[in-house]
Tab-separated table of C-alpha atoms and ligand atoms in Angstrom:
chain	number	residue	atom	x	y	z
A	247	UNK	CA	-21.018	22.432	26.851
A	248	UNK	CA	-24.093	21.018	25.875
A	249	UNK	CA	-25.160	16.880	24.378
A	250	UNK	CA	-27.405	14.171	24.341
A	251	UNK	CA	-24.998	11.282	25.384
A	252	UNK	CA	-21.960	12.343	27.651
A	253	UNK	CA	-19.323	8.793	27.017
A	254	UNK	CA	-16.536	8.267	29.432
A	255	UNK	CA	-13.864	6.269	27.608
A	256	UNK	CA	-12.497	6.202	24.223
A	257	UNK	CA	-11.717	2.515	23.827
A	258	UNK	CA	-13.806	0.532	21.399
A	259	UNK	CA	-17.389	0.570	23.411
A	260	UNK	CA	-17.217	4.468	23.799
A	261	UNK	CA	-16.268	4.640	20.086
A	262	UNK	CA	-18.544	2.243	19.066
A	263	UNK	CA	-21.619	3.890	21.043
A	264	UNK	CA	-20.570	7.387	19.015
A	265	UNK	CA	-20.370	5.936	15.915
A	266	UNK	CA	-23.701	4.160	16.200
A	267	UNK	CA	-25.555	7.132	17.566
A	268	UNK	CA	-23.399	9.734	15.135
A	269	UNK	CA	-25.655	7.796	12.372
A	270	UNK	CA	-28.659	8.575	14.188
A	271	UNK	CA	-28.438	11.967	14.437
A	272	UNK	CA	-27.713	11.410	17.856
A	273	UNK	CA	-24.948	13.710	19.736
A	274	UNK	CA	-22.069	12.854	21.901
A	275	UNK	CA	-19.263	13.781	23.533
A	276	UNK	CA	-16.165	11.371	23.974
A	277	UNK	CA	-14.001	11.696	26.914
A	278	UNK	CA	-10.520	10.005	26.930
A	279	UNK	CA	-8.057	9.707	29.606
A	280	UNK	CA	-4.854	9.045	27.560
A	281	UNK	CA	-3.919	9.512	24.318
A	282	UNK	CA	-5.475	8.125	20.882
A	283	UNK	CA	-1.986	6.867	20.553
A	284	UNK	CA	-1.811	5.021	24.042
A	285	UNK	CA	-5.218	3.493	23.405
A	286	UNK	CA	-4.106	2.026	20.150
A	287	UNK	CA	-1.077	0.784	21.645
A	288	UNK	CA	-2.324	-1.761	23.692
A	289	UNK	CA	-2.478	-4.979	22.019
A	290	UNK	CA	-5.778	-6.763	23.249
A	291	UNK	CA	-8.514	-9.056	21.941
A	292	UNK	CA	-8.056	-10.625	18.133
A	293	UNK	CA	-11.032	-12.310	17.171
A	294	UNK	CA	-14.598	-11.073	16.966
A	295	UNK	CA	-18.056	-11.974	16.764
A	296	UNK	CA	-20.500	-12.367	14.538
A	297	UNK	CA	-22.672	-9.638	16.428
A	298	UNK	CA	-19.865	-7.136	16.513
A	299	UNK	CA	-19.199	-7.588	12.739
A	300	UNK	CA	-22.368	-6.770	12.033
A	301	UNK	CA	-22.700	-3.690	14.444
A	302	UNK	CA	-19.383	-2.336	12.678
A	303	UNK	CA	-21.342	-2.773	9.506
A	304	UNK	CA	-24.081	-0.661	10.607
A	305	UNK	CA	-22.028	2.011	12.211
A	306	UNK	CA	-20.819	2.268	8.996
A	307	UNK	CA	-16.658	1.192	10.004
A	308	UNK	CA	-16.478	-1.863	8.221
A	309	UNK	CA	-14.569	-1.621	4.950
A	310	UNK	CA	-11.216	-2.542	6.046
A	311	UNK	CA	-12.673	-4.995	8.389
A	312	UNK	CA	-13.637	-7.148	5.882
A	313	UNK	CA	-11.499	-6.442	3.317
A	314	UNK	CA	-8.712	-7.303	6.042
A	315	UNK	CA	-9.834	-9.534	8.798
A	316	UNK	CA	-9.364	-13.037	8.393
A	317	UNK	CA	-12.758	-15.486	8.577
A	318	UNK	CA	-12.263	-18.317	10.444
A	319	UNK	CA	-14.176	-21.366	10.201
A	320	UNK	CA	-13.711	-23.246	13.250
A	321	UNK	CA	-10.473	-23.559	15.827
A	322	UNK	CA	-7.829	-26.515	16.373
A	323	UNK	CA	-7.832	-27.760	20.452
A	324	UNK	CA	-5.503	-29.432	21.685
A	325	UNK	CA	-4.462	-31.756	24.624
A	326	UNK	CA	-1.294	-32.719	25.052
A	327	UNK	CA	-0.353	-34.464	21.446
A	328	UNK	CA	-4.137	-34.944	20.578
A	329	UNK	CA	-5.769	-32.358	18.870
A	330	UNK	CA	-9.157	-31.806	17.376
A	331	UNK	CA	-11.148	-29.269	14.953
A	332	UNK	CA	-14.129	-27.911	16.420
A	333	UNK	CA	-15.898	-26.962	13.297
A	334	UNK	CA	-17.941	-23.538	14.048
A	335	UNK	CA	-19.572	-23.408	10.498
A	336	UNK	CA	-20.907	-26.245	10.790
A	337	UNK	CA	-22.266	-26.871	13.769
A	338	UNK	CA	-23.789	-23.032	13.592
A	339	UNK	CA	-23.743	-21.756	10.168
A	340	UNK	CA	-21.577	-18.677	11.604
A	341	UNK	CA	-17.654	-17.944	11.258
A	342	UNK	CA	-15.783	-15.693	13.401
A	343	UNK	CA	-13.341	-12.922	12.330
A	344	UNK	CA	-9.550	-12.304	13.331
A	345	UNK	CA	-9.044	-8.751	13.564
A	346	UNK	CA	-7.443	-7.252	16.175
A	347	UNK	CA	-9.035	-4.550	18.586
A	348	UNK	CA	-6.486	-2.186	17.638
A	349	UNK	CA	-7.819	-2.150	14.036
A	350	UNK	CA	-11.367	-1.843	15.113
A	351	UNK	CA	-10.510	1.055	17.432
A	352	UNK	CA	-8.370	2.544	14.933
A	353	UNK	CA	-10.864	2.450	12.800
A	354	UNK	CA	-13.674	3.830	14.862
A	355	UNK	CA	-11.096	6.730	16.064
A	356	UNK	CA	-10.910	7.267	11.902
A	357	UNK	CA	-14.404	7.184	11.670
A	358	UNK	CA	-15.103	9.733	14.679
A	359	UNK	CA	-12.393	12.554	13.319
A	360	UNK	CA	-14.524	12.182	9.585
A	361	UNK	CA	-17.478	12.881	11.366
A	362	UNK	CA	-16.157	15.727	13.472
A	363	UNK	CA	-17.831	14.553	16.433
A	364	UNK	CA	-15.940	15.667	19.201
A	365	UNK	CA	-13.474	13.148	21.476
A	366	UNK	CA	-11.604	15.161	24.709
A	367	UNK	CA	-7.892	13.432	25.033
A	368	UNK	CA	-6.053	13.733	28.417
A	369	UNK	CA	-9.022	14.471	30.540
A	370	UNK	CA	-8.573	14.182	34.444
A	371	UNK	CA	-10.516	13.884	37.432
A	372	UNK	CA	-13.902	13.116	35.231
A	373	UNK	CA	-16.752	13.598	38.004
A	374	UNK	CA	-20.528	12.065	36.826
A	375	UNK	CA	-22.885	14.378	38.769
A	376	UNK	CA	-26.637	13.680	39.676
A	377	UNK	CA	-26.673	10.865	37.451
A	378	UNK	CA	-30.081	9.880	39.226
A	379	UNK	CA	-31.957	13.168	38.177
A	380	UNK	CA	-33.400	14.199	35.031
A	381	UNK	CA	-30.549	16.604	34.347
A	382	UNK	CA	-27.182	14.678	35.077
A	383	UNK	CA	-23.670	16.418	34.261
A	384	UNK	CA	-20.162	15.501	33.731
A	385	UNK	CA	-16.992	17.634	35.171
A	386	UNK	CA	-13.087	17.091	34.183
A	387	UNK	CA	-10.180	18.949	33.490
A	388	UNK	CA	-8.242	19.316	30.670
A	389	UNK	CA	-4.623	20.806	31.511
A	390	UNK	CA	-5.584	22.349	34.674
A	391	UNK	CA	-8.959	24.066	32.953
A	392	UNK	CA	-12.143	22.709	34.548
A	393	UNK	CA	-15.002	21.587	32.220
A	394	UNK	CA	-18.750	20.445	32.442
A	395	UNK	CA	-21.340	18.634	30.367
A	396	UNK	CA	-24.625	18.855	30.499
A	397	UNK	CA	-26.104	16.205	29.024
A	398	UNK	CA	-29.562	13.766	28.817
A	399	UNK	CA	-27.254	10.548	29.371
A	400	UNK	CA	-23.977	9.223	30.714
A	401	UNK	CA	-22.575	6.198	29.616
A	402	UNK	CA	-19.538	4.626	31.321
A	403	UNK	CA	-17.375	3.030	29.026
A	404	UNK	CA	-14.030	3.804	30.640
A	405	UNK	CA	-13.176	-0.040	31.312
A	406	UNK	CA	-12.204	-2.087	34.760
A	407	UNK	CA	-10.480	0.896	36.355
A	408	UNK	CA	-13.110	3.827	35.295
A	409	UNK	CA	-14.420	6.013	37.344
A	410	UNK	CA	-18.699	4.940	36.135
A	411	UNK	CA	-19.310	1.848	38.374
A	412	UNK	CA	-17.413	3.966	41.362
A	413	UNK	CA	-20.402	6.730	40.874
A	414	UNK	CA	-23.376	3.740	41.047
A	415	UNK	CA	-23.179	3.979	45.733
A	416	UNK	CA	-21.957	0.942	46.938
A	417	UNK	CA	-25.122	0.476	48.848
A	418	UNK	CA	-26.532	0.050	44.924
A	419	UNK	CA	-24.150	-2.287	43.821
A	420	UNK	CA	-23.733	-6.168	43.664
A	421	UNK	CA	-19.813	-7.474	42.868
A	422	UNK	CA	-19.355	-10.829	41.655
A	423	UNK	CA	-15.559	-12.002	40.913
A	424	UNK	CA	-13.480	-14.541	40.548
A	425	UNK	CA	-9.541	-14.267	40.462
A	426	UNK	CA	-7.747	-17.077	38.487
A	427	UNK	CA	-4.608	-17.885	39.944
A	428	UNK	CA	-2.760	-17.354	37.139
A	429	UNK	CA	-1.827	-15.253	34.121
A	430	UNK	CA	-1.103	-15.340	30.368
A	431	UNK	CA	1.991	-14.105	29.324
A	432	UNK	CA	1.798	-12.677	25.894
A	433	UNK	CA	3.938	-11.501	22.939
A	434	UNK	CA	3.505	-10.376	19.375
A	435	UNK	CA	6.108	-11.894	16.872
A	436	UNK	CA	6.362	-10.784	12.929
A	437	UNK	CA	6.578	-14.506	12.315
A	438	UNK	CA	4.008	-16.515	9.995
A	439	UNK	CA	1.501	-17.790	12.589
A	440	UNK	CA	1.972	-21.829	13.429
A	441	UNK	CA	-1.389	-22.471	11.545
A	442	UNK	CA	-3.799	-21.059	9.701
A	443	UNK	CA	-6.429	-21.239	12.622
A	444	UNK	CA	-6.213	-21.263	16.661
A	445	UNK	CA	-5.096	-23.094	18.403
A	446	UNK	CA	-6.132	-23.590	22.010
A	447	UNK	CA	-3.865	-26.101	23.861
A	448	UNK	CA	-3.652	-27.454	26.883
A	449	UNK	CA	-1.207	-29.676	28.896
A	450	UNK	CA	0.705	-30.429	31.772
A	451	UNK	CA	2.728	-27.838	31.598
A	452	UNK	CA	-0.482	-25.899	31.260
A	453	UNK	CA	-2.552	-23.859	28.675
A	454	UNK	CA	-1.199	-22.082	25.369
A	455	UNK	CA	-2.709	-19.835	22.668
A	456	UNK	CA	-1.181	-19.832	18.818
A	457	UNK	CA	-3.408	-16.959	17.677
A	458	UNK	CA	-2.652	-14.579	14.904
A	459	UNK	CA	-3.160	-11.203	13.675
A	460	UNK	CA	-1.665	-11.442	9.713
A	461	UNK	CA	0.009	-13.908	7.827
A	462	UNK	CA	3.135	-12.054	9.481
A	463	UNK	CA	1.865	-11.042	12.457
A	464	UNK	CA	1.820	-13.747	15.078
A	465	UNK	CA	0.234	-13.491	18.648
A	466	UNK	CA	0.765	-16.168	21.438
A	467	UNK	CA	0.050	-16.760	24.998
A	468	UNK	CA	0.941	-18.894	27.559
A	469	UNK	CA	0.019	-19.559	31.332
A	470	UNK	CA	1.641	-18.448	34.124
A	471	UNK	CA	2.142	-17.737	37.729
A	472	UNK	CA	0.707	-14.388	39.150
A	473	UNK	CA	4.534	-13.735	40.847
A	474	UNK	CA	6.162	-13.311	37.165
A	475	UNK	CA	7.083	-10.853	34.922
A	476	UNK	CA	7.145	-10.163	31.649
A	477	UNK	CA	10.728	-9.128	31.642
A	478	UNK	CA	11.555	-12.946	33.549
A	479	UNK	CA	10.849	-14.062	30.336
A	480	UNK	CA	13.371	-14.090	27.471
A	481	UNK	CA	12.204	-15.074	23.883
A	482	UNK	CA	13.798	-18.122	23.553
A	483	UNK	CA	12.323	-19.388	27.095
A	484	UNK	CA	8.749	-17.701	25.810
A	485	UNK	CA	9.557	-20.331	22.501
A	486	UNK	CA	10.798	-22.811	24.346
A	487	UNK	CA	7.770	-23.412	26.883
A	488	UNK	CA	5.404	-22.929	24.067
A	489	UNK	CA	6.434	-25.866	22.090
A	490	UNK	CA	6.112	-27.990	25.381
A	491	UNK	CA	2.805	-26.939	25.501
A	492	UNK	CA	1.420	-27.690	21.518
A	493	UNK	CA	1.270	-31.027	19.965
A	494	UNK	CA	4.554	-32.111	18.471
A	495	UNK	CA	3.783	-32.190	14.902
A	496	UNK	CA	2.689	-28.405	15.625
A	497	UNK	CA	5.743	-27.518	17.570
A	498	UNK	CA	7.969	-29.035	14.228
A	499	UNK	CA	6.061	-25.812	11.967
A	500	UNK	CA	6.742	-23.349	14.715
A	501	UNK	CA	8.721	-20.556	13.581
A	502	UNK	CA	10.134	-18.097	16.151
A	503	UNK	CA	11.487	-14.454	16.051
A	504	UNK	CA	11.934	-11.366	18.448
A	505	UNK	CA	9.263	-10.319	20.408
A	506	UNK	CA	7.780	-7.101	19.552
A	507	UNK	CA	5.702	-6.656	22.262
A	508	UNK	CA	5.319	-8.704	25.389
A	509	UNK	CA	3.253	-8.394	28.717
A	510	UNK	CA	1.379	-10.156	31.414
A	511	UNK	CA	-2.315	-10.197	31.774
A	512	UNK	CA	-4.212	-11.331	34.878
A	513	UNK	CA	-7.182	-13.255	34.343
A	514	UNK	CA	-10.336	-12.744	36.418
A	515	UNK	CA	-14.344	-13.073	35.853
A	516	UNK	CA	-16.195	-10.380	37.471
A	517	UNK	CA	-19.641	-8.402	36.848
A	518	UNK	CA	-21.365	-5.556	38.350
A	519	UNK	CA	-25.148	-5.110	38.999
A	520	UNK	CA	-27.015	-3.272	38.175
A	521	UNK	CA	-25.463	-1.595	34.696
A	522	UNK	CA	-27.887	1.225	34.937
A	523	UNK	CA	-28.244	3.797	37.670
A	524	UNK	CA	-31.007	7.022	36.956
A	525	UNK	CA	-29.079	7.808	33.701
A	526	UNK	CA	-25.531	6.096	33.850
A	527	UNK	CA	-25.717	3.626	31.779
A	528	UNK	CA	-22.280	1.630	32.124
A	529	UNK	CA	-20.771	-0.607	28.928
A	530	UNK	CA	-17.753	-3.177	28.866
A	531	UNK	CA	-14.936	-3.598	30.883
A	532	UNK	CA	-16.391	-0.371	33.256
A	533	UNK	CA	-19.465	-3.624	34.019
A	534	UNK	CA	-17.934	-7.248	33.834
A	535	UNK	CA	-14.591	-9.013	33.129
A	536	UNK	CA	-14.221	-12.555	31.414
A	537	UNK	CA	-10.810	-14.395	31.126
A	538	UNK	CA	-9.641	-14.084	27.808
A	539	UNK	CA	-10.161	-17.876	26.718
A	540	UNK	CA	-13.112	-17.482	25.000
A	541	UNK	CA	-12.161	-14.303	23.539
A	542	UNK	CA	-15.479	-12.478	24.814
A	543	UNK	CA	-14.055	-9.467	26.347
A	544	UNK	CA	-14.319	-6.542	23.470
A	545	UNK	CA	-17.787	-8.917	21.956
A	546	UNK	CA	-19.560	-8.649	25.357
A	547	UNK	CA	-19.005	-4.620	25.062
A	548	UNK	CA	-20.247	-5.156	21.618
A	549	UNK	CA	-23.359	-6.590	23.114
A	550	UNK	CA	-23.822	-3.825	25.950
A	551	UNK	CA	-23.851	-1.663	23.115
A	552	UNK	CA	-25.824	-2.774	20.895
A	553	UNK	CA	-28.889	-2.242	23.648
A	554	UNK	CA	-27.817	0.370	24.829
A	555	UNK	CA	-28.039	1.921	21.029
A	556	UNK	CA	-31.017	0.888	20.293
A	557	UNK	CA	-32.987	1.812	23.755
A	558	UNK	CA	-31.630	5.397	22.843
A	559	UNK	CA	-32.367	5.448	19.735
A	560	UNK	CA	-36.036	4.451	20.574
A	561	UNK	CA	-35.929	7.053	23.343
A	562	UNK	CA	-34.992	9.726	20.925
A	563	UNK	CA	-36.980	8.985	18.078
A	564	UNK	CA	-40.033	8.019	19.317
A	565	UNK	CA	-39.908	8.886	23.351
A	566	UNK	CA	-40.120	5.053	24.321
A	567	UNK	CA	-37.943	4.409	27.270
A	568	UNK	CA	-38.631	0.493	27.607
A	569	UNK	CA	-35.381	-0.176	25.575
A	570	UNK	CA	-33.212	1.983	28.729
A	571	UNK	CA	-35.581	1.039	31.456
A	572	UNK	CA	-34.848	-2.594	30.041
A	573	UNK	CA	-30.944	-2.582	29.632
A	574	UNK	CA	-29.404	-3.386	32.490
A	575	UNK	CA	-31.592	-6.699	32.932
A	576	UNK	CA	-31.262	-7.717	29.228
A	577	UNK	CA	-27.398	-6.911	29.083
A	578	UNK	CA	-26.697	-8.862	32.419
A	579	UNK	CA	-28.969	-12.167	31.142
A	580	UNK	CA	-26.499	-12.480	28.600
A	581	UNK	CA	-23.511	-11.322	30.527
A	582	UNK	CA	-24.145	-14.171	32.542
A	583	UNK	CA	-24.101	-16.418	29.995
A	584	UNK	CA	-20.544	-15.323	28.444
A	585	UNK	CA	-19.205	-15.048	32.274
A	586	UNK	CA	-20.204	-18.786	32.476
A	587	UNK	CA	-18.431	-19.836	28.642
A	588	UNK	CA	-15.601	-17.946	29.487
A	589	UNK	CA	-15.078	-19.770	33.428
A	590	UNK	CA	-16.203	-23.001	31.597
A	591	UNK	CA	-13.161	-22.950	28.813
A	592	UNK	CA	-10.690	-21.286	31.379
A	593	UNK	CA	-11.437	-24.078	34.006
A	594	UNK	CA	-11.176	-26.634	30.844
A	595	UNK	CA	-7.913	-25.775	29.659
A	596	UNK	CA	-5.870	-24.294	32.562
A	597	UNK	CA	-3.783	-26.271	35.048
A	598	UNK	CA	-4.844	-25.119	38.870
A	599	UNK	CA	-2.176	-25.102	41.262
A	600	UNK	CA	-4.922	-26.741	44.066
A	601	UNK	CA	-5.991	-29.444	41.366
A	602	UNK	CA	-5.463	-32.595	42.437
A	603	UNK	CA	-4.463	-36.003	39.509
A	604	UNK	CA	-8.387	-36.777	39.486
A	605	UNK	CA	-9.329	-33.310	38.617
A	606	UNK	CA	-6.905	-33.088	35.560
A	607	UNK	CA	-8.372	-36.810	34.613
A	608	UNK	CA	-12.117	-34.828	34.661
A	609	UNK	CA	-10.229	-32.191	32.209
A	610	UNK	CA	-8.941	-34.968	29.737
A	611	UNK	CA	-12.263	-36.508	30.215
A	612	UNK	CA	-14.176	-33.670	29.025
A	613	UNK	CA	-11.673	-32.899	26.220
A	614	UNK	CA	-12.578	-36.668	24.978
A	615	UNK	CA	-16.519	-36.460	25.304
A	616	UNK	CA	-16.353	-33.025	23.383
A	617	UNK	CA	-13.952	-34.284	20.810
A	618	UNK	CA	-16.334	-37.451	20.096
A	619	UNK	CA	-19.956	-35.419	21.217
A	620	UNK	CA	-21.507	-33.961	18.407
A	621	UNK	CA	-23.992	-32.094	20.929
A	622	UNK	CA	-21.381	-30.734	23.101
A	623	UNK	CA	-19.406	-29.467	20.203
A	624	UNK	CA	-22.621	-27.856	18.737
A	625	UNK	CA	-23.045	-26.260	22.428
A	626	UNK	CA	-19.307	-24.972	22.524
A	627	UNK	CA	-19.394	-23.312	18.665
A	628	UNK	CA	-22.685	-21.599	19.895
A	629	UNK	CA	-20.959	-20.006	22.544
A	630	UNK	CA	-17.527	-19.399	20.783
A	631	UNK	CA	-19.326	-17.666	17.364
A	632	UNK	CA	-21.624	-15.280	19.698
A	633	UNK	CA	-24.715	-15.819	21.218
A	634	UNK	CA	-27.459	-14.068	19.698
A	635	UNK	CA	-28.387	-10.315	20.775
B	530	LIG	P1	-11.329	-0.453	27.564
B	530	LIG	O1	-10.628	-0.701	28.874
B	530	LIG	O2	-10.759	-1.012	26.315
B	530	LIG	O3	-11.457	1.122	27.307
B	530	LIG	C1	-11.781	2.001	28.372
B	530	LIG	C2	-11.184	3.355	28.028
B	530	LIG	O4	-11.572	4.276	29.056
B	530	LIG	C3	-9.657	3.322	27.998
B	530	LIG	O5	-9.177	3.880	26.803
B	530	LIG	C4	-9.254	4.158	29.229
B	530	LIG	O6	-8.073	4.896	29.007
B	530	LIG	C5	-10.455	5.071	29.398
B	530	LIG	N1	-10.665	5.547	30.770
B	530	LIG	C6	-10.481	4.882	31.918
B	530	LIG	N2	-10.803	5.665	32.973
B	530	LIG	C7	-11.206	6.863	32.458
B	530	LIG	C8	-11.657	8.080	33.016
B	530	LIG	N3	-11.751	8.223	34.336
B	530	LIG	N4	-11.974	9.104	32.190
B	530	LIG	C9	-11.880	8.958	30.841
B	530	LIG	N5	-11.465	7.817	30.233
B	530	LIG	C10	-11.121	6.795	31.045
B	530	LIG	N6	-10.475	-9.416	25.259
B	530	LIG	C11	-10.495	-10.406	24.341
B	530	LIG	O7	-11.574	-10.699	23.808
B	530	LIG	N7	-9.332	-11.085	24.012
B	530	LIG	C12	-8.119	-10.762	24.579
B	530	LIG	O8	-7.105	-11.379	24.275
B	530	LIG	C13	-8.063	-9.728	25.533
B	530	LIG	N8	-6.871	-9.375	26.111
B	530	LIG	C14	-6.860	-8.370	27.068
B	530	LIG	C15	-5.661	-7.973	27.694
B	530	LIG	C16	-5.650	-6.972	28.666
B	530	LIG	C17	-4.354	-6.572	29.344
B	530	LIG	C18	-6.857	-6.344	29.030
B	530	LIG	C19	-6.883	-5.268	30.114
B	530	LIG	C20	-8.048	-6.721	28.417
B	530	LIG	C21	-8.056	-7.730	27.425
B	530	LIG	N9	-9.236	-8.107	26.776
B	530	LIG	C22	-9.272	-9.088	25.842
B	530	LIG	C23	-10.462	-7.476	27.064
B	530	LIG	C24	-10.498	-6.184	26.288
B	530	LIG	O9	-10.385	-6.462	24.922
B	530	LIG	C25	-11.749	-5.487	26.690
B	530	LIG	O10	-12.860	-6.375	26.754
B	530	LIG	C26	-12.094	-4.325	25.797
B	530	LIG	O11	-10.984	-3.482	25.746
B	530	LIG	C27	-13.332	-3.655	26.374
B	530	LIG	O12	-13.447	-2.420	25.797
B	530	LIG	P2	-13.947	-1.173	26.662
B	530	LIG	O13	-15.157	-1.570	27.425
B	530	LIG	O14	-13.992	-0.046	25.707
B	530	LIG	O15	-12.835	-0.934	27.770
B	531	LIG	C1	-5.861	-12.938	20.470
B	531	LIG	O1	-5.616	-13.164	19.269
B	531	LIG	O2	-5.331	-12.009	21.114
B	531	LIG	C2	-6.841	-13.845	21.176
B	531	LIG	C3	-7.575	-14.763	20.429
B	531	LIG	C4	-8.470	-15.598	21.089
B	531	LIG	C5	-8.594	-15.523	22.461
B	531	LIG	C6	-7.854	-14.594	23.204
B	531	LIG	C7	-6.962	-13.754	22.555
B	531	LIG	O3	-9.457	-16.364	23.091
């Protein structure tokens, strides 16, 4: 098989890449190691960006997006029983959206079968050959029957554990992470959410999460320790240890139900450099990692994206490579700068088991100034509604 744009992974930055180029005349080829219906079981990020509504818009996959999502105007934090609005609209004249990544990849999958353009499901042992010629090539199998690609580009979108930043030589690579130690623990309830917006709390029994993905649909978090399991945790202990953790008067409206889905994620902050190598371009999770506090995971694929789209496009169209020979630097300057939010707002609102009585003093300390700084509130909606592009 022949196409322009061979894309390792079918989660929402291969999809989105497709989409984008689909409506540029521009060809691709989707390869998938699991199931559509695997990848939209996993319940991950919830609310998105102002740059990745409008990049849905474009590629043309927004019309249940906004007839569905659910604009928010700024988020409720919390310390212990204090609690203030930070005020996103405001302070930036941008909203966020809450809509989970399973709609937006369900709706890019829907978007990618109307167009025809082909997606491979169940493909194993995906090889990226001579990725730093001219003429690269990708090889898989698909039940036993081995496959290539010829193709003009690669790009690695197959998340954290992909094979993409594996094929850049180590000798090529720079690694920078940082392992929290701790996790959220994480369930999906079809209870009425606790309040109409987020709320981020923290406390000395540590940080909390009342997010939401309906008006029925309910989606919480709490910290906790790397050695535990989702199955250590029943329901009513999940409940119990989240109304220790939210202001009182919050805890009161709380109402609680089974669990429909509950897991454990670890939280770490991690990039790669470079994203490029000859003509592997890698995108999302396969490039960097941000704890989920600032919700910046699926927005920073957005972002990777979004450049990569557009250098390809320019390539294509008009035989420019500056917008590919520039990607990798332009992505990473503003990697940096979500990798940095994201550690900020973890540090912020996440008891450390090292931390000593004056460090959590610094934490309340900095939860006062931003409550009663205008400035620093103005900094943190920046951040939180999206950087610009
Ligand atoms: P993804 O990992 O989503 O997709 C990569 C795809 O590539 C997968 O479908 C995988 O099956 C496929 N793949 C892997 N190896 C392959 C191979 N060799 N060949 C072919 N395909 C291959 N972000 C938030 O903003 N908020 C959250 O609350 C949040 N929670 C998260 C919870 C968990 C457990 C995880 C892991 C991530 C979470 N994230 C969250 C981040 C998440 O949303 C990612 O940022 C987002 O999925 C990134 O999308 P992709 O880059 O497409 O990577
Ligand atoms: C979610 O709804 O899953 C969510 C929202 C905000 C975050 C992280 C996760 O920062």
């Amino acid at each position: 098989m022949k196409t322009q744009v061979a894309i390792i992974g079918g989660g929402p930055s291969g999809l989105l890449l497709a989409q984008l180029l689909h409506k540029r005349g521009i060809e691709s080829i989707v390869l998938e190691r699991k199931t559509k219906a695997y990848v939209l079981g996993r319940i991950r990020a919830g609310v998105l960006e102002r740059g990745l509504l409008e990049l849905m818009r474009e590629a043309g996959v927004s019309a249940r997006m906004d007839k569905e999502g659910y604009v928010h105007h700024g988020a409720l934090i919390s310390y212990g029983d204090e609690m203030f609005r930070l005020n996103f609209t405001e302070h930036t004249g941008h909203a966020v959206m809450v809509y989970g990544q399973t709609e937006v990849t369900r709706d890019l999958y829907a978007a990618r079968e109307q167009s025809g353009g082909p997606i491979e499901f169940n493909v194993e042992n995906v090889v990226i050959n001579d990725a730093d010629t001219d003429a690269p090539f990708v090889t898989y199998e698909v039940a036993g029957e081995s496959r290539r690609i010829d193709c003009d580009f690669v790009a690695g979108c197959d998340g954290f554990h992909g094979v993409s930043r594996q094929t850049i030589p180590p000798d090529v690579r720079r690694e920078y992470e940082k392992v929290y130690p701790f996790g959220w623990l994480g369930i999906l309830s079809e209870t009425p959410p606790v309040n109409h917006e987020l709320i981020y709390a923290t406390s000395d029994r540590g940080f909390a999460l009342c997010s939401m993905r309906n008006e029925n649909l309910s989606r919480y978090y709490i910290q906790c320790s790397l050695d535990e399991k989702a199955e250590d945790w029943t329901d009513e202990a999940f409940w119990d240890e989240l109304k220790r953790r939210i202001p009182a008067d919050q805890a009161r409206n709380l109402v609680t139900g089974p669990s429909i889905e509950k897991s454990i994620a670890p939280l770490r902050s991690f990039v790669t450099e470079p994203m490029r190598w000859g003509r592997l371009f890698l995108c999302g999770d396969a490039a960097h990692i941000v704890p989920p506090t600032g919700a910046k995971g699926l927005n920073t694929a957005a972002s990777d994206v979004n450049y990569l789209y557009r250098g390809l496009c320019a390539f294509y169209e008009t035989g420019s490579t500056d917008g590919i020979d520039s990607y990798s630097q332009t992505a990473l300057a503003r990697v940096w700068k979500v990798e940095r939010f994201s550690w900020w707002f973890s540090s912020l609102m996440h008891q450390f088991p090292d931390q000593t009585d004056f460090d959590r003093k610094m934490q309340w300390a900095e939860l006062e100034f931003l409550r009663a700084n205008d400035a620093a509130q103005q900094a943190m909606a920046e951040n939180y509604v999206g950087l610009p592009y």
